[in-house]
CSV table of C-alpha atoms in Angstrom, one decimal:
chain,number,residue,atom,x,y,z
A,1,MET,CA,77.7,67.7,73.1
A,2,ASN,CA,78.1,64.3,71.5
A,3,CYS,CA,78.9,64.4,68.2
A,4,THR,CA,79.3,60.6,67.6
A,5,ALA,CA,75.2,60.2,66.5
A,6,ALA,CA,75.2,62.8,64.2
A,7,LEU,CA,78.3,61.8,62.5
A,8,HIS,CA,77.3,58.2,63.0
A,9,GLN,CA,74.5,58.8,60.8
A,10,ILE,CA,76.1,61.4,58.4
A,11,GLU,CA,78.1,58.3,58.2
A,12,ILE,CA,75.7,56.0,56.9
A,13,ALA,CA,74.1,58.3,54.5
A,14,VAL,CA,77.8,58.4,52.7
A,15,GLU,CA,77.5,54.9,52.6
A,16,THR,CA,74.6,54.4,51.0
A,17,ILE,CA,75.0,56.8,48.2
A,18,ILE,CA,78.3,54.9,47.6
A,19,LYS,CA,76.3,51.5,47.6
A,20,ILE,CA,74.0,53.4,45.5
A,21,ILE,CA,76.8,54.8,42.9
A,22,GLY,CA,78.2,51.4,42.9
A,23,THR,CA,74.4,50.4,41.2
A,24,LEU,CA,75.5,53.4,38.5
A,25,THR,CA,77.8,53.6,35.1
A,26,GLU,CA,79.3,56.1,34.1
A,27,GLU,CA,76.8,57.0,31.6
A,28,ASP,CA,74.3,57.8,34.0
A,29,LEU,CA,76.2,60.6,35.5
A,30,GLU,CA,74.4,62.5,32.6
A,31,LYS,CA,71.3,61.8,32.7
A,32,ARG,CA,69.1,64.9,33.8
A,33,PRO,CA,65.5,63.7,34.0
A,34,THR,CA,64.2,67.6,34.0
A,35,PRO,CA,66.0,70.3,31.9
A,36,GLU,CA,67.6,73.2,33.6
A,37,LYS,CA,68.1,71.0,37.0
A,38,HIS,CA,71.0,68.7,37.9
A,39,SER,CA,72.0,66.0,36.1
A,40,ILE,CA,73.0,62.8,38.5
A,41,GLY,CA,76.6,63.4,38.0
A,42,GLU,CA,76.0,66.6,39.0
A,43,LEU,CA,74.0,65.9,41.9
A,44,LEU,CA,76.7,63.3,42.6
A,45,GLU,CA,79.3,65.6,42.2
A,46,HIS,CA,77.3,68.1,44.7
A,47,LEU,CA,76.9,65.3,47.6
A,48,ALA,CA,80.6,64.4,47.6
A,49,VAL,CA,81.1,67.9,48.6
A,50,ILE,CA,79.0,68.4,51.6
A,51,CYS,CA,81.0,67.4,54.1
A,52,GLU,CA,83.7,69.8,53.5
A,53,ALA,CA,82.4,72.7,51.6
A,54,ASP,CA,79.1,72.7,54.9
A,55,ARG,CA,82.5,72.4,57.3
A,56,ARG,CA,84.3,75.4,55.7
A,57,ILE,CA,80.9,77.1,56.3
A,58,ALA,CA,80.5,75.9,59.3
A,59,LYS,CA,84.0,77.8,60.2
A,60,ALA,CA,82.7,81.2,59.1
A,61,ALA,CA,84.6,80.7,55.0
A,62,THR,CA,83.9,83.9,53.4
A,63,LYS,CA,81.8,83.9,50.1
A,64,GLU,CA,85.5,84.4,48.2
A,65,GLU,CA,87.2,81.7,49.6
A,66,MET,CA,83.9,79.1,48.6
A,67,GLU,CA,83.9,80.5,45.4
A,68,GLU,CA,87.4,79.4,45.4
A,69,PHE,CA,86.8,75.6,47.1
A,70,TYR,CA,84.0,75.0,44.5
A,71,SER,CA,86.0,76.1,41.2
A,72,ASP,CA,88.7,73.7,42.1
A,73,VAL,CA,86.8,71.1,43.2
A,74,SER,CA,86.0,68.4,40.5
A,75,TYR,CA,84.3,64.4,40.7
A,76,LYS,CA,83.5,63.6,37.0
A,77,THR,CA,84.0,59.7,37.6
A,78,LEU,CA,82.3,57.4,39.5
A,79,ALA,CA,85.2,56.4,41.2
A,80,SER,CA,86.3,59.8,41.7
A,81,ILE,CA,83.0,60.9,43.3
A,82,LYS,CA,83.2,57.6,46.1
A,83,ALA,CA,87.0,58.9,46.9
A,84,GLY,CA,85.7,62.6,47.4
A,85,LEU,CA,82.7,61.5,49.9
A,86,ARG,CA,84.6,59.2,51.8
A,87,THR,CA,87.9,61.8,51.7
A,88,ASN,CA,85.5,64.9,53.0
A,89,PHE,CA,83.4,62.6,55.7
A,90,LYS,CA,86.3,61.6,57.1
A,91,ALA,CA,88.0,65.5,57.5
A,92,LEU,CA,84.4,66.3,59.3
A,93,LYS,CA,84.7,63.5,61.3
A,94,ASN,CA,88.0,64.3,62.3
A,95,GLU,CA,87.5,67.8,62.7
A,96,TYR,CA,84.4,67.4,65.2
A,97,LEU,CA,85.5,64.8,67.0
A,98,ASN,CA,88.5,66.9,68.1
A,99,LEU,CA,86.2,69.8,69.0
A,100,SER,CA,85.6,71.3,72.8
A,101,GLU,CA,82.0,72.0,74.1
A,102,GLU,CA,82.8,74.9,74.0
A,103,GLU,CA,84.1,75.5,70.2
A,104,LEU,CA,80.8,72.9,69.9
A,105,LYS,CA,79.0,76.2,71.5
A,106,MET,CA,80.9,78.7,69.4
A,107,GLU,CA,78.4,80.8,66.5
A,108,THR,CA,79.6,81.3,63.1
A,109,THR,CA,77.6,83.1,60.8
A,110,SER,CA,77.6,81.8,57.2
A,111,TYR,CA,78.8,84.4,54.6
A,112,TRP,CA,74.5,84.6,53.7
A,113,GLY,CA,73.8,85.8,57.4
A,114,VAL,CA,72.6,82.5,59.2
A,115,THR,CA,73.9,82.2,62.4
A,116,TYR,CA,74.3,78.7,64.0
A,117,THR,CA,76.5,76.7,66.8
A,118,ARG,CA,79.0,74.6,65.2
A,119,TYR,CA,77.2,71.6,66.3
A,120,GLU,CA,74.0,73.1,64.9
A,121,TRP,CA,76.1,73.0,61.4
A,122,LEU,CA,76.7,69.7,61.9
A,123,LEU,CA,73.2,69.0,61.7
A,124,GLU,CA,72.7,71.4,59.1
A,125,ILE,CA,75.2,69.1,57.0
A,126,LEU,CA,73.5,65.6,58.2
A,127,ALA,CA,69.6,67.1,57.0
A,128,HIS,CA,72.1,68.1,53.6
A,129,ILE,CA,72.9,64.9,52.8
A,130,TYR,CA,70.0,63.2,53.3
A,131,HIS,CA,67.9,65.6,51.4
A,132,HIS,CA,69.9,64.8,48.3
A,133,ARG,CA,70.6,61.5,48.9
A,134,GLY,CA,66.3,61.4,48.8
A,135,GLN,CA,66.6,63.6,45.8
A,136,LEU,CA,69.1,60.5,44.1
A,137,HIS,CA,67.2,58.1,45.2
A,138,ALA,CA,63.6,59.4,43.8
A,139,MET,CA,65.5,60.8,40.3
A,140,LEU,CA,66.6,56.9,39.7
A,141,VAL,CA,63.4,55.3,40.8
A,142,HIS,CA,61.2,57.4,39.5
A,143,CYS,CA,62.9,58.8,36.1
A,144,TYR,CA,65.0,56.1,35.2
A,145,HIS,CA,62.9,52.9,37.1
A,146,GLN,CA,66.0,52.6,38.8
A,147,ASP,CA,65.4,51.1,41.7
A,148,PRO,CA,69.3,50.5,43.6
A,149,ASN,CA,66.8,48.3,45.8
A,150,ILE,CA,69.1,49.6,48.7
A,151,LEU,CA,67.9,50.1,52.6
A,152,LEU,CA,68.4,54.1,53.2
A,153,PHE,CA,68.3,53.6,57.7
A,154,GLU,CA,69.4,51.4,59.1
């Protein structure tokens, strides 16, 4: 299994999210298009942690370990969100490029009971990032008429 292609697609998503962030102001982070749902800042903070959080989940982190991880994470500014996206992607990429074929085929189970191979977890990370990037784009375009005019795919 070659992870290079999946990691490339994740990198595209990360870099386009960073480009979208470049069109925002700090005040945009407070915008909440739907009451009781994530603000733009909260969604961006979630996007910034996906690579690291899901990497830990793929390594069978416990619920308690994940709760501790999330309690220590804070990306509240545009600059910190960008830095988090890049740092967490780099860690994911470094880990996955160093996994053997056997390690990629190894199954791990999440704390909520889903079992995937490590490679399937990588595909889940890809889908997770693209899903939330689409949410971010839709929020900006349809709720705030702020089209970032950025190509989302190569």
